[in-house]
Every structure is written in C-alpha cells, then in structure tokens.
Amino acid sequence: MDTRTLPRLSRAHLPVPGLALPPGPPEPGIVHLGLGNFHRAHQAVHTADALRHTDGPWGITGVSTSPGRGPRPVITGMAEQGGLYTVLTLRRDGGVAAAVPGVHRAGLAADGQGAEVLAAIGSTTTRIVSLTVTEKGYTSGPGGHLDLDDPLVRADLANTTPRTVLGLIVRGLQQRLRTGAAPVTVLCCDNLMDNGHQLRRLLGEFIAALPAPERDDLQAYLDASVSTPSTMVDRIAPATTDEHRALVARAFGIRDTVPVPAEPYSLWVLQDHFLAGRPAWEAAGAVFTEDVAPYELMKLRLLNGAHSLLAYLGLLRGHRSIEQAVTDDLLGAAVEAAMRDEILPTVTEPQGMPGKAYIAELLERFANPALGHRTAQVASDGSSKIPVRWAGVIEESLAAGRVPRILAAGVAAYTRIVTGGADAYDEQALGTVHDAARARLAELTRRTSEPGEAARLILADGRLLPQQVAQHEAFVSAVAEAARTLHTHGVEAALRWART
Ligand code: CS2
C-alpha cells in the first residue's frame, strides 16, 4: 500500500472521525523527560483522558533525552503532525483500536536544545517534571548511588549545560530558584523500586557534589518545595516498526510516521504528593494511594522479572518475541514456575490484587500475538534492569534458605548473551542486545572461554547482584553450572536441571 497518498494525521484527519481531543490546554504545565513509547502510551493517554474530564493547564512539553545530535524522528514526526500520534491498542484477538492523546504542546531534544529544556523546567508555568528515562537513565552505580565515576555525571557537575537526566533536573531546579522558587513535583515513572525516594536521594547526591553556594540553595529548595511521589506504572508498549505504520494506514486510512503500539491493559498507581496541582488522573483510572510499595514490588518482580527471564532464555531458544517465548511450552511452564515458586513468596500482595490471579493475567498479556514485543528489546540494558528485577528476589530467597534455580538459569543466560553475543544466540536474526556494561564485562571475562568461570567473574564483580548474593557459594555455583549447561546442552537441559 502506498501510504504517501493518504492524508497525514492532523486535527482535521483523525483515525476515527469525531475522536474527541482534549481542548488545547493553554499552558504546558508538564515537562516530560523521555519521549519514548511508554510515556506516549501511558502518561499521555491518562492525561488526555483526565483533561476530557476536567480541563486544566496540563499540556506536555516532551523532551527526548536520548543522546546524539540531529533530528529525532519522534520529535520531527510529532511536530509535522501538530503534536499528534496514534496509540494503537492491539488486542489478543487481532482487534485494533486507535486513540490520539493530543496533549503534547512542544518537543525538544535535550542533546542540542539543552538551554530550551532548562528554560521549560524553570518556567513558572511548569508544575510537574515527569520522567520515563528507563533504569539506565538514572546514572546510578553500585548500591544504587550516583555514579561519580561516570564521565557524563562528572561533566554535568562541573558544567551548567547538562547531558544526564539528573543534571537536567538539578540545573532546571536552579533556573526555578532564579524564577521565584515555585513549588514543583518531580514525578518518576520508571521501573525502579521506591522510585520517588530513589530519585530524591539521587538528586540529593548530585546536589551534595556541587560547590557550596549552589549546593546549599538547591538542597534547601529540594527540601522545602519539591515533591517526588512514588509511582507504579504498567503498560506494555513495544518499539514502533513499519508494520505499525502500515497498520494505521490500512485500518484507519491515515499516514502517521510515529504511532505507538500498546496492549489494552494499563495501570498507574501513585502517591498523591503534588505540590503544584496535577491533572485529574483518577478520572482516567489512576489509583492514588499512600502505599505504592506493594504494587511496585509485585509489578517489578513478577511482570518485569518474568519478562527478563523470557527474554534471555527466549533468545537462547531462538525466539524473536516475548509471545513466542511464553507460548513455547517448556519456557512458558518454567517461567510460570519461577513466578509462582521463586518470585511470589517474596512479594506482598496489594489489596485486591491476588498474586496467583496476577500471574495468570501476566501470562495472557505476554502471549498477545499482536504486540510483536521483541526479546532483544526486553533483554537490553540487563545491567541496570537485573538489579531491580531479580536481585531482591534472589537475596530474600537465599536468606530464607532457598536457592532460586530458575532465576539462576536466567542470570546464567544473561552472562552468556552479554559475553557470548553472536556465539550464544542468533544476533543476526533476533537483534542486538544493547547493554552499557557489555564492553566492561567482555574485558572482565577476556581470559576465560569457560562459561561457568565467566559467570563467576561477572558475579564477583559485584555490580549485577549485591555482595550477599555474589558471595553466596550455593547460588554462585548454581549460576556457573547453569551457564555451562546452557552452553553445552542448551536451554531445555538447563531448565530440566533448574526444576529438579
Ligand atoms: C519491559 C518493560 O522492556 C522491558 O524491560 O519489561 O518495558 C515492560 O514492558 C513494562 O514495564 C510494562 O509495564
């Protein structure tokens, strides 16, 4: 189909005629860092729905935080479409629905338009600075502390044109100090445990590393006028491909260069600590509660934890998508067993969300064939995802006297993939697993070709899993044995070993 003849998405050409867009909010009260698919399918949709219910100054200035100069396709595409894009809700039965949030007022690239981003954060009309910058965007190192060895962090501490996310926020807060120090909420929407507290601690660590006069003013401002609520965010929104663009054209007769595919499920749980107001997100299904932690724990450990297992073991079995991995009987059963027997005992069930029912629902969600969620995408950045998803489960299981062997096989699969690359899985067919730690881990394991030894070296390095785990001989031996088995006999044998 030649899509060039179709009308481009605009307020006049919507995928569904008469689709009600929120009235153009007069002011972008939200600056959002991380203009990826997750934000565009989650917070933006909740905000649009909230605005349909209660009007307010809640337009969004979207900031792309990915490094690299030059035009960002998402910014250019949205700008050409008046800030619009289609959210394609893809159902398991093949049904497709379209939504157009229409809440973005401007798009900026942090790399190249840093001054504009700081001005936006500093503006008196900005009331919320929200973030979806992924786990690695927080520039934290061992123990979750600000990584002062990271050259970008060091440069941002010395320089007022920041390139890291923490640098952008702190320098933005500095601008706010100049424009009257109005209260603001910095809202973390990433898959981190206790994400509001973690962000606050990291901001504090960044500020503490600045010279005295700057440091003291900023710390006082952070303490008095900046809130950082914790949130649990959940919606599977894979990367956009040409197939999704073709689907918009075929199903709705519109040309959209930047649509977002997403599953029907969406959940947002937040603490209601907003110092300068917020959209009526509760009218859009968001849940406000003081105690977000049980929701976060359950979601990060069960959903994201199982996702990563499916991704690493799935890649080694030759699966390109999460759906293929979970519908592979052997792998699906092992991951279900890991969720039920290894992960569930370490989570507190939030009220109204029984763990067993949540697991059954997750298996259904993962098996949605319409999503095409790539294993290589979920497997990427394991060095910053595994500490969040698996470390606590493993640590608590070991403390309770259990060695979680399926998770050990998952850790082993990760070490095979990041050190073995194309030798471990079909990188050509399945895609590259990106990970900032890859070069360092390759160097660390350079002297050995024995997979068990390589796994031991990665654990001993102490960055992937905490010391108590990395020094637990029964667990380390289990990972080493799983790595050897994966290498010589494959996933089936490793899972048979893990489940005996
Ligand atoms: C995924 C998440 O890419 C990943 O690592 O596990 O993005 C996942 O799809 C979302 O957290 C679902 O809410």
Short mmCIF file of C-alpha atoms and ligand atoms in Angstrom, two decimals:
data_model
loop_
_atom_site.label_atom_id
_atom_site.label_comp_id
_atom_site.label_asym_id
_atom_site.label_seq_id
_atom_site.Cartn_x
_atom_site.Cartn_y
_atom_site.Cartn_z
CA MET A 1 0.00 0.00 0.00
CA ASP A 2 1.36 3.38 -0.98
CA THR A 3 0.76 5.44 2.14
CA ARG A 4 2.07 8.65 0.56
CA THR A 5 -1.32 9.37 -0.95
CA LEU A 6 -3.09 9.14 2.41
CA PRO A 7 -3.77 12.26 4.48
CA ARG A 8 -1.24 12.86 7.22
CA LEU A 9 -2.56 12.63 10.79
CA SER A 10 -3.76 16.05 11.98
CA ARG A 11 -6.68 17.51 13.94
CA ALA A 12 -8.60 17.52 10.65
CA HIS A 13 -7.61 13.95 9.74
CA LEU A 14 -8.02 11.68 12.73
CA PRO A 15 -8.01 7.87 12.54
CA VAL A 16 -11.55 7.78 13.88
CA PRO A 17 -13.72 10.71 12.73
CA GLY A 18 -15.02 12.78 15.61
CA LEU A 19 -12.45 11.40 18.06
CA ALA A 20 -12.60 13.95 20.85
CA LEU A 21 -9.25 15.52 21.57
CA PRO A 22 -8.80 17.49 24.77
CA PRO A 23 -9.17 21.20 24.12
CA GLY A 24 -5.70 22.61 23.51
CA PRO A 25 -4.52 23.39 27.04
CA PRO A 26 -3.27 26.98 27.26
CA GLU A 27 -0.09 26.14 29.15
CA PRO A 28 2.21 23.16 29.15
CA GLY A 29 2.18 22.58 32.91
CA ILE A 30 4.14 19.33 32.49
CA VAL A 31 7.67 18.94 31.19
CA HIS A 32 8.23 15.28 30.45
CA LEU A 33 11.73 13.83 30.08
CA GLY A 34 11.87 10.68 27.93
CA LEU A 35 9.59 10.91 24.90
CA GLY A 36 9.57 7.16 24.31
CA ASN A 37 6.72 4.81 23.51
CA PHE A 38 5.98 4.04 27.13
CA HIS A 39 5.23 7.66 28.04
CA ARG A 40 3.30 8.20 24.83
CA ALA A 41 1.05 5.17 25.52
CA HIS A 42 0.70 5.63 29.27
CA GLN A 43 1.00 9.03 30.95
CA ALA A 44 -0.04 10.90 27.82
CA VAL A 45 -3.19 8.78 27.45
CA HIS A 46 -4.08 9.14 31.14
CA THR A 47 -3.52 12.89 30.87
CA ALA A 48 -5.70 13.18 27.77
CA ASP A 49 -8.49 11.22 29.47
CA ALA A 50 -8.16 13.36 32.60
CA LEU A 51 -8.39 16.55 30.52
CA ARG A 52 -11.53 15.31 28.83
CA HIS A 53 -13.00 15.08 32.31
CA THR A 54 -11.55 18.21 33.96
CA ASP A 55 -9.84 20.96 31.99
CA GLY A 56 -6.55 22.39 33.26
CA PRO A 57 -3.11 23.68 32.29
CA TRP A 58 -1.75 20.23 31.62
CA GLY A 59 -0.25 20.29 28.17
CA ILE A 60 3.04 18.41 27.92
CA THR A 61 6.40 19.60 26.63
CA GLY A 62 8.04 16.33 25.61
CA VAL A 63 11.80 16.09 25.86
CA SER A 64 13.79 13.42 24.08
CA THR A 65 16.70 12.50 26.35
CA SER A 66 18.44 10.06 24.03
CA PRO A 67 21.95 11.20 23.17
CA GLY A 68 23.04 12.14 19.66
CA ARG A 69 22.60 15.32 17.72
CA GLY A 70 20.45 15.80 14.65
CA PRO A 71 16.70 15.49 14.17
CA ARG A 72 14.88 12.96 16.36
CA PRO A 73 12.28 11.10 14.28
CA VAL A 74 9.77 11.18 17.14
CA ILE A 75 10.10 14.95 17.60
CA THR A 76 10.07 15.70 13.88
CA GLY A 77 7.17 13.31 13.24
CA MET A 78 5.06 14.71 16.07
CA ALA A 79 5.86 18.30 15.07
CA GLU A 80 4.76 17.60 11.48
CA GLN A 81 1.52 16.18 12.87
CA GLY A 82 0.74 19.12 15.19
CA GLY A 83 1.95 17.16 18.24
CA LEU A 84 -0.35 14.23 17.43
CA TYR A 85 0.27 10.50 17.09
CA THR A 86 -1.89 7.38 17.20
CA VAL A 87 -1.88 4.93 20.08
CA LEU A 88 -2.77 1.57 18.55
CA THR A 89 -4.38 -0.67 21.13
CA LEU A 90 -3.71 -4.21 19.95
CA ARG A 91 -5.96 -6.91 21.33
CA ARG A 92 -5.12 -10.61 21.53
CA ASP A 93 -7.95 -11.47 19.11
CA GLY A 94 -6.47 -9.20 16.46
CA GLY A 95 -8.80 -6.26 17.15
CA VAL A 96 -7.30 -2.79 16.86
CA ALA A 97 -8.48 0.49 18.38
CA ALA A 98 -6.98 3.94 17.90
CA ALA A 99 -6.58 6.78 20.38
CA VAL A 100 -4.95 10.15 19.79
CA PRO A 101 -3.91 11.76 23.07
CA GLY A 102 -3.25 15.23 21.61
CA VAL A 103 -1.70 16.61 24.80
CA HIS A 104 1.82 17.42 23.61
CA ARG A 105 2.42 21.10 23.01
CA ALA A 106 6.11 21.00 22.04
CA GLY A 107 9.00 18.64 21.55
CA LEU A 108 12.62 19.32 22.48
CA ALA A 109 15.84 17.30 22.27
CA ALA A 110 17.91 17.54 25.45
CA ASP A 111 21.05 17.00 23.41
CA GLY A 112 21.21 20.15 21.30
CA GLN A 113 18.37 22.14 22.90
CA GLY A 114 19.55 21.93 26.50
CA ALA A 115 19.00 25.65 27.15
CA GLU A 116 15.37 25.40 25.99
CA VAL A 117 14.82 22.36 28.19
CA LEU A 118 16.20 24.16 31.24
CA ALA A 119 14.04 27.19 30.43
CA ALA A 120 10.98 24.92 30.21
CA ILE A 121 11.72 23.29 33.57
CA GLY A 122 12.46 26.73 35.03
CA SER A 123 9.27 28.29 33.68
CA THR A 124 6.77 29.46 36.29
CA THR A 125 4.03 27.71 34.33
CA THR A 126 5.67 24.30 34.86
CA ARG A 127 4.15 22.41 37.78
CA ILE A 128 5.25 18.83 37.12
CA VAL A 129 8.51 17.48 35.70
CA SER A 130 7.90 13.81 34.92
CA LEU A 131 10.33 11.15 33.77
CA THR A 132 10.42 7.90 31.81
CA VAL A 133 14.10 7.63 31.08
CA THR A 134 14.49 3.85 31.75
CA GLU A 135 16.54 2.28 34.51
CA LYS A 136 19.85 3.30 32.96
CA GLY A 137 18.81 6.96 32.75
CA TYR A 138 19.45 7.47 36.45
CA THR A 139 23.27 7.20 36.16
CA SER A 140 23.47 5.18 39.33
CA GLY A 141 26.32 2.79 40.07
CA PRO A 142 26.96 0.15 42.71
CA GLY A 143 24.48 0.24 45.58
CA GLY A 144 22.18 2.49 43.54
CA HIS A 145 24.28 5.57 44.35
CA LEU A 146 25.05 8.33 41.89
CA ASP A 147 27.90 7.03 39.73
CA LEU A 148 30.60 9.63 40.32
CA ASP A 149 32.92 7.63 38.05
CA ASP A 150 30.63 8.25 35.09
CA PRO A 151 32.33 10.93 32.93
CA LEU A 152 28.95 12.39 31.95
CA VAL A 153 27.99 12.82 35.61
CA ARG A 154 31.34 14.43 36.37
CA ALA A 155 30.96 16.75 33.40
CA ASP A 156 27.43 17.71 34.49
CA LEU A 157 28.63 18.53 37.99
CA ALA A 158 31.22 20.89 36.54
CA ASN A 159 29.15 22.32 33.75
CA THR A 160 25.80 24.02 33.51
CA THR A 161 24.89 22.52 30.11
CA PRO A 162 23.82 19.11 31.34
CA ARG A 163 23.69 15.86 29.41
CA THR A 164 22.45 13.49 32.10
CA VAL A 165 18.88 13.38 33.33
CA LEU A 166 19.83 14.24 36.91
CA GLY A 167 21.92 17.12 35.60
CA LEU A 168 18.94 18.40 33.59
CA ILE A 169 16.63 18.30 36.59
CA VAL A 170 19.09 19.89 39.01
CA ARG A 171 20.06 22.65 36.59
CA GLY A 172 16.36 23.10 35.83
CA LEU A 173 15.67 23.48 39.56
CA GLN A 174 18.45 26.05 39.65
CA GLN A 175 16.56 28.01 36.98
CA ARG A 176 13.43 27.74 39.11
CA LEU A 177 15.35 29.24 42.02
CA ARG A 178 16.01 32.24 39.76
CA THR A 179 12.38 32.47 38.60
CA GLY A 180 10.91 32.53 42.11
CA ALA A 181 11.41 29.05 43.53
CA ALA A 182 7.82 27.98 42.94
CA PRO A 183 6.92 24.52 44.25
CA VAL A 184 7.12 21.68 41.74
CA THR A 185 6.63 17.92 41.60
CA VAL A 186 9.28 15.70 40.04
CA LEU A 187 7.46 12.53 39.07
CA CYS A 188 9.43 9.35 38.40
CA CYS A 189 7.54 6.93 36.16
CA ASP A 190 10.29 4.37 35.68
CA ASN A 191 10.53 0.75 36.74
CA LEU A 192 12.52 1.32 39.92
CA MET A 193 11.58 0.27 43.42
CA ASP A 194 10.53 3.15 45.67
CA ASN A 195 11.10 5.28 42.62
CA GLY A 196 10.20 8.65 44.18
CA HIS A 197 12.57 8.13 47.10
CA GLN A 198 15.33 6.85 44.88
CA LEU A 199 15.05 9.83 42.59
CA ARG A 200 15.06 12.21 45.56
CA ARG A 201 18.14 10.51 47.03
CA LEU A 202 19.97 10.67 43.69
CA LEU A 203 19.05 14.35 43.24
CA GLY A 204 20.37 14.95 46.77
CA GLU A 205 23.62 13.13 45.96
CA PHE A 206 24.06 15.17 42.79
CA ILE A 207 23.40 18.41 44.67
CA ALA A 208 25.75 17.38 47.50
CA ALA A 209 28.58 17.02 44.96
CA LEU A 210 28.21 20.66 43.79
CA PRO A 211 30.23 23.57 45.20
CA ALA A 212 28.94 25.10 48.45
CA PRO A 213 26.85 28.13 47.48
CA GLU A 214 24.99 26.30 44.70
CA ARG A 215 24.63 23.22 46.85
CA ASP A 216 23.05 24.88 49.86
CA ASP A 217 20.41 26.84 47.94
CA LEU A 218 19.43 23.83 45.89
CA GLN A 219 19.25 21.50 48.87
CA ALA A 220 17.03 23.96 50.73
CA TYR A 221 14.76 24.25 47.67
CA LEU A 222 14.59 20.46 47.25
CA ASP A 223 13.70 20.04 50.91
CA ALA A 224 11.07 22.76 51.03
CA SER A 225 9.41 22.94 47.63
CA VAL A 226 9.99 19.81 45.53
CA SER A 227 7.91 16.68 45.99
CA THR A 228 8.83 13.30 44.49
CA PRO A 229 5.88 10.91 44.76
CA SER A 230 6.43 7.22 44.12
CA THR A 231 4.54 5.54 41.29
CA MET A 232 3.92 2.14 39.80
CA VAL A 233 3.50 2.25 36.03
CA ASP A 234 2.31 -0.57 33.81
CA ARG A 235 1.53 -0.89 30.13
CA ILE A 236 3.40 -2.95 27.54
CA ALA A 237 4.25 -0.59 24.68
CA PRO A 238 6.82 -2.15 22.33
CA ALA A 239 9.02 -0.25 19.87
CA THR A 240 7.30 1.05 16.72
CA THR A 241 8.01 -0.75 13.45
CA ASP A 242 6.98 -0.16 9.84
CA GLU A 243 4.27 -2.77 10.39
CA HIS A 244 2.59 -0.47 12.90
CA ARG A 245 2.75 2.43 10.43
CA ALA A 246 1.24 0.16 7.78
CA LEU A 247 -1.47 -0.92 10.21
CA VAL A 248 -2.53 2.68 10.86
CA ALA A 249 -2.73 3.21 7.12
CA ARG A 250 -4.64 0.00 6.45
CA ALA A 251 -7.05 0.17 9.37
CA PHE A 252 -7.68 3.91 9.53
CA GLY A 253 -6.65 5.39 6.16
CA ILE A 254 -4.21 7.81 7.80
CA ARG A 255 -0.47 8.34 7.47
CA ASP A 256 1.21 8.53 10.85
CA THR A 257 5.00 8.22 10.97
CA VAL A 258 5.18 7.93 14.78
CA PRO A 259 2.37 5.67 16.07
CA VAL A 260 2.74 3.71 19.30
CA PRO A 261 1.63 0.08 19.65
CA ALA A 262 0.31 -0.94 23.08
CA GLU A 263 -1.61 -3.65 24.85
CA PRO A 264 -5.14 -2.92 26.16
CA TYR A 265 -4.03 -3.18 29.82
CA SER A 266 -2.90 -0.01 31.56
CA LEU A 267 -2.39 0.71 35.26
CA TRP A 268 -0.95 3.65 37.14
CA VAL A 269 -0.66 3.79 40.94
CA LEU A 270 0.65 6.99 42.54
CA GLN A 271 1.18 8.72 45.85
CA ASP A 272 -0.84 11.91 45.92
CA HIS A 273 2.02 14.29 46.76
CA PHE A 274 1.70 17.06 44.20
CA LEU A 275 2.84 20.46 45.43
CA ALA A 276 1.59 22.47 42.47
CA GLY A 277 -1.51 20.57 41.37
CA ARG A 278 -1.99 17.75 38.90
CA PRO A 279 -4.39 16.55 36.20
CA ALA A 280 -7.47 14.65 37.41
CA TRP A 281 -5.73 11.37 36.63
CA GLU A 282 -8.09 9.50 38.95
CA ALA A 283 -10.83 10.27 36.42
CA ALA A 284 -8.69 8.37 33.92
CA GLY A 285 -8.36 5.23 36.02
CA ALA A 286 -5.22 6.05 38.00
CA VAL A 287 -5.16 4.76 41.56
CA PHE A 288 -3.99 7.13 44.32
CA THR A 289 -2.68 5.52 47.48
CA GLU A 290 -0.14 6.31 50.17
CA ASP A 291 1.25 2.79 50.00
CA VAL A 292 2.54 2.26 46.47
CA ALA A 293 5.30 -0.15 47.53
CA PRO A 294 3.30 -3.43 47.35
CA TYR A 295 2.14 -2.56 43.82
CA GLU A 296 5.68 -1.69 42.75
CA LEU A 297 7.15 -4.82 44.27
CA MET A 298 4.59 -7.10 42.69
CA LYS A 299 4.83 -5.45 39.29
CA LEU A 300 8.61 -5.16 39.10
CA ARG A 301 9.31 -8.65 40.40
CA LEU A 302 6.53 -10.57 38.65
CA LEU A 303 5.98 -8.68 35.38
CA ASN A 304 9.41 -7.27 34.71
CA GLY A 305 11.20 -10.17 36.41
CA ALA A 306 9.36 -12.73 34.26
CA HIS A 307 9.79 -10.54 31.17
CA SER A 308 13.57 -10.61 31.58
CA LEU A 309 13.57 -14.39 32.11
CA LEU A 310 11.53 -14.86 28.94
CA ALA A 311 13.85 -12.51 27.06
CA TYR A 312 17.20 -14.11 27.97
CA LEU A 313 16.11 -17.75 27.90
CA GLY A 314 13.92 -17.00 24.89
CA LEU A 315 16.83 -15.56 22.90
CA LEU A 316 18.88 -18.68 23.62
CA ARG A 317 15.93 -20.79 22.36
CA GLY A 318 15.80 -18.73 19.16
CA HIS A 319 12.64 -16.74 19.96
CA ARG A 320 12.28 -13.30 18.48
CA SER A 321 9.27 -12.18 20.52
CA ILE A 322 8.03 -12.45 24.10
CA GLU A 323 4.87 -14.07 22.74
CA GLN A 324 6.91 -16.82 21.03
CA ALA A 325 8.91 -17.34 24.22
CA VAL A 326 5.92 -17.62 26.53
CA THR A 327 3.98 -19.92 24.20
CA ASP A 328 6.99 -22.26 23.97
CA ASP A 329 5.62 -24.91 26.36
CA LEU A 330 8.95 -25.63 28.00
CA LEU A 331 9.80 -21.99 28.61
CA GLY A 332 6.27 -20.87 29.46
CA ALA A 333 5.99 -23.58 32.13
CA ALA A 334 9.41 -22.74 33.60
CA VAL A 335 8.65 -19.03 33.77
CA GLU A 336 5.27 -19.71 35.35
CA ALA A 337 7.02 -21.94 37.92
CA ALA A 338 9.56 -19.18 38.60
CA MET A 339 6.79 -16.65 39.15
CA ARG A 340 4.80 -18.95 41.43
CA ASP A 341 7.56 -20.70 43.40
CA GLU A 342 10.52 -18.32 43.36
CA ILE A 343 9.16 -14.79 42.98
CA LEU A 344 5.67 -14.77 44.54
CA PRO A 345 6.93 -15.79 48.02
CA THR A 346 8.96 -12.55 48.08
CA VAL A 347 6.14 -10.12 47.28
CA THR A 348 3.38 -8.64 49.41
CA GLU A 349 0.07 -8.83 47.61
CA PRO A 350 -1.59 -5.42 47.33
CA GLN A 351 -5.21 -5.31 48.38
CA GLY A 352 -7.45 -6.60 45.61
CA MET A 353 -4.54 -8.00 43.55
CA PRO A 354 -4.06 -11.65 44.49
CA GLY A 355 -0.70 -12.92 43.24
CA LYS A 356 -1.94 -16.07 41.55
CA ALA A 357 -4.56 -14.19 39.54
CA TYR A 358 -1.93 -11.57 38.62
CA ILE A 359 0.39 -14.32 37.34
CA ALA A 360 -2.40 -15.83 35.21
CA GLU A 361 -3.18 -12.38 33.82
CA LEU A 362 0.51 -11.74 33.04
CA LEU A 363 0.83 -14.98 31.10
CA GLU A 364 -2.16 -13.88 28.99
CA ARG A 365 -0.72 -10.42 28.47
CA PHE A 366 2.69 -11.77 27.43
CA ALA A 367 1.01 -14.14 24.96
CA ASN A 368 -0.63 -11.31 23.00
CA PRO A 369 0.47 -12.13 19.43
CA ALA A 370 -0.38 -8.70 18.10
CA LEU A 371 2.31 -6.91 20.12
CA GLY A 372 5.43 -8.34 18.47
CA HIS A 373 7.39 -7.34 21.57
CA ARG A 374 11.00 -8.22 20.78
CA THR A 375 13.01 -10.35 23.17
CA ALA A 376 16.12 -8.33 22.24
CA GLN A 377 14.36 -5.13 23.36
CA VAL A 378 13.42 -6.52 26.78
CA ALA A 379 16.86 -8.15 27.13
CA SER A 380 18.67 -4.86 26.52
CA ASP A 381 20.18 -2.98 29.47
CA GLY A 382 20.15 -6.01 31.77
CA SER A 383 22.98 -4.49 33.77
CA SER A 384 20.54 -1.86 35.04
CA LYS A 385 17.33 -3.95 34.92
CA ILE A 386 18.50 -7.15 36.68
CA PRO A 387 19.49 -5.35 39.90
CA VAL A 388 15.90 -4.02 40.12
CA ARG A 389 14.00 -7.12 38.94
CA TRP A 390 15.91 -10.13 40.25
CA ALA A 391 18.40 -9.03 42.93
CA GLY A 392 15.89 -8.60 45.77
CA VAL A 393 14.09 -11.85 44.96
CA ILE A 394 17.37 -13.79 44.93
CA GLU A 395 18.67 -12.11 48.06
CA GLU A 396 15.48 -12.75 50.04
CA SER A 397 15.18 -16.34 48.78
CA LEU A 398 18.75 -17.12 49.84
CA ALA A 399 18.14 -15.53 53.23
CA ALA A 400 15.11 -17.83 53.59
CA GLY A 401 17.26 -20.85 52.70
CA ARG A 402 16.05 -21.33 49.10
CA VAL A 403 18.26 -21.25 46.00
CA PRO A 404 16.05 -19.90 43.17
CA ARG A 405 17.38 -22.12 40.39
CA ILE A 406 15.23 -20.86 37.53
CA LEU A 407 16.40 -17.32 38.27
CA ALA A 408 19.95 -18.68 38.48
CA ALA A 409 19.43 -20.05 34.96
CA GLY A 410 18.18 -16.58 33.96
CA VAL A 411 21.32 -14.93 35.35
CA ALA A 412 23.42 -17.52 33.53
CA ALA A 413 21.55 -16.83 30.28
CA TYR A 414 22.28 -13.11 30.72
CA THR A 415 26.00 -13.78 31.17
CA ARG A 416 26.02 -15.99 28.06
CA ILE A 417 24.31 -13.32 25.99
CA VAL A 418 26.38 -10.34 27.09
CA THR A 419 29.70 -12.13 26.85
CA GLY A 420 29.00 -14.63 24.07
CA GLY A 421 26.96 -12.37 21.77
CA ALA A 422 26.54 -13.96 18.39
CA ASP A 423 28.12 -17.19 19.70
CA ALA A 424 25.37 -17.54 22.27
CA TYR A 425 22.32 -16.61 20.20
CA ASP A 426 21.45 -15.71 16.63
CA GLU A 427 22.12 -12.00 16.84
CA GLN A 428 21.57 -11.56 13.11
CA ALA A 429 18.03 -12.91 13.24
CA LEU A 430 16.98 -11.86 16.72
CA GLY A 431 18.59 -8.44 17.06
CA THR A 432 21.34 -6.95 19.17
CA VAL A 433 21.07 -6.87 22.94
CA HIS A 434 22.37 -3.45 23.91
CA ASP A 435 23.97 -3.07 27.29
CA ALA A 436 26.28 -0.34 28.53
CA ALA A 437 28.17 -2.95 30.58
CA ARG A 438 28.96 -5.16 27.59
CA ALA A 439 32.47 -3.86 26.92
CA ARG A 440 33.37 -3.94 30.62
CA LEU A 441 32.05 -7.49 31.02
CA ALA A 442 33.90 -8.64 27.89
CA GLU A 443 37.10 -7.24 29.34
CA LEU A 444 36.41 -8.85 32.71
CA THR A 445 35.92 -12.30 31.15
CA ARG A 446 38.57 -11.95 28.43
CA ARG A 447 40.90 -14.55 29.92
CA THR A 448 38.39 -17.38 30.07
CA SER A 449 36.39 -19.26 27.49
CA GLU A 450 34.70 -21.39 30.11
CA PRO A 451 31.07 -20.18 30.55
CA GLY A 452 30.85 -21.16 34.23
CA GLU A 453 34.02 -19.23 35.01
CA ALA A 454 32.78 -16.22 33.03
CA ALA A 455 29.54 -16.25 35.05
CA ARG A 456 31.52 -16.41 38.30
CA LEU A 457 33.66 -13.43 37.25
CA ILE A 458 30.58 -11.36 36.41
CA LEU A 459 29.01 -12.10 39.79
CA ALA A 460 32.27 -11.45 41.66
CA ASP A 461 32.42 -8.01 40.02
CA GLY A 462 29.58 -7.13 42.43
CA ARG A 463 27.66 -4.72 40.19
CA LEU A 464 24.92 -7.01 38.88
CA LEU A 465 23.81 -8.51 42.18
CA PRO A 466 24.53 -7.42 45.75
CA GLN A 467 27.52 -8.78 47.67
CA GLN A 468 25.41 -11.13 49.82
CA VAL A 469 24.28 -12.83 46.60
CA ALA A 470 27.57 -12.59 44.71
CA GLN A 471 29.36 -14.28 47.62
CA HIS A 472 26.75 -16.94 48.28
CA GLU A 473 28.56 -20.07 47.13
CA ALA A 474 25.45 -22.23 46.56
CA PHE A 475 23.94 -19.55 44.34
CA VAL A 476 27.17 -18.76 42.50
CA SER A 477 27.72 -22.50 41.82
CA ALA A 478 24.14 -22.79 40.56
CA VAL A 479 24.68 -19.91 38.11
CA ALA A 480 28.02 -21.36 36.96
CA GLU A 481 26.50 -24.80 36.43
CA ALA A 482 23.54 -23.32 34.56
CA ALA A 483 25.91 -21.32 32.33
CA ARG A 484 27.90 -24.45 31.48
CA THR A 485 24.72 -26.44 30.82
CA LEU A 486 23.28 -23.69 28.63
CA HIS A 487 26.50 -23.65 26.63
CA THR A 488 26.92 -27.39 26.14
CA HIS A 489 23.38 -28.78 26.25
CA GLY A 490 21.05 -25.83 25.71
CA VAL A 491 18.05 -24.28 27.44
CA GLU A 492 15.99 -27.44 27.76
CA ALA A 493 18.71 -29.22 29.75
CA ALA A 494 19.35 -26.14 31.89
CA LEU A 495 15.66 -25.83 32.74
CA ARG A 496 15.42 -29.55 33.50
CA TRP A 497 18.33 -29.04 35.90
CA ALA A 498 16.72 -25.92 37.38
CA ARG A 499 13.42 -27.63 38.01
CA THR A 500 14.75 -30.76 39.75
C1 CS2 B 1 9.93 -4.42 29.80
C2 CS2 B 1 9.09 -3.23 30.25
O1 CS2 B 1 11.45 -3.53 28.23
C3 CS2 B 1 11.33 -4.05 29.33
O2 CS2 B 1 12.30 -4.31 30.02
O3 CS2 B 1 9.99 -5.37 30.83
O4 CS2 B 1 9.24 -2.15 29.41
C4 CS2 B 1 7.61 -3.62 30.37
O5 CS2 B 1 7.03 -3.87 29.11
C5 CS2 B 1 6.80 -2.54 31.08
O6 CS2 B 1 7.39 -2.26 32.31
C6 CS2 B 1 5.35 -2.98 31.27
O7 CS2 B 1 4.70 -2.14 32.15
#
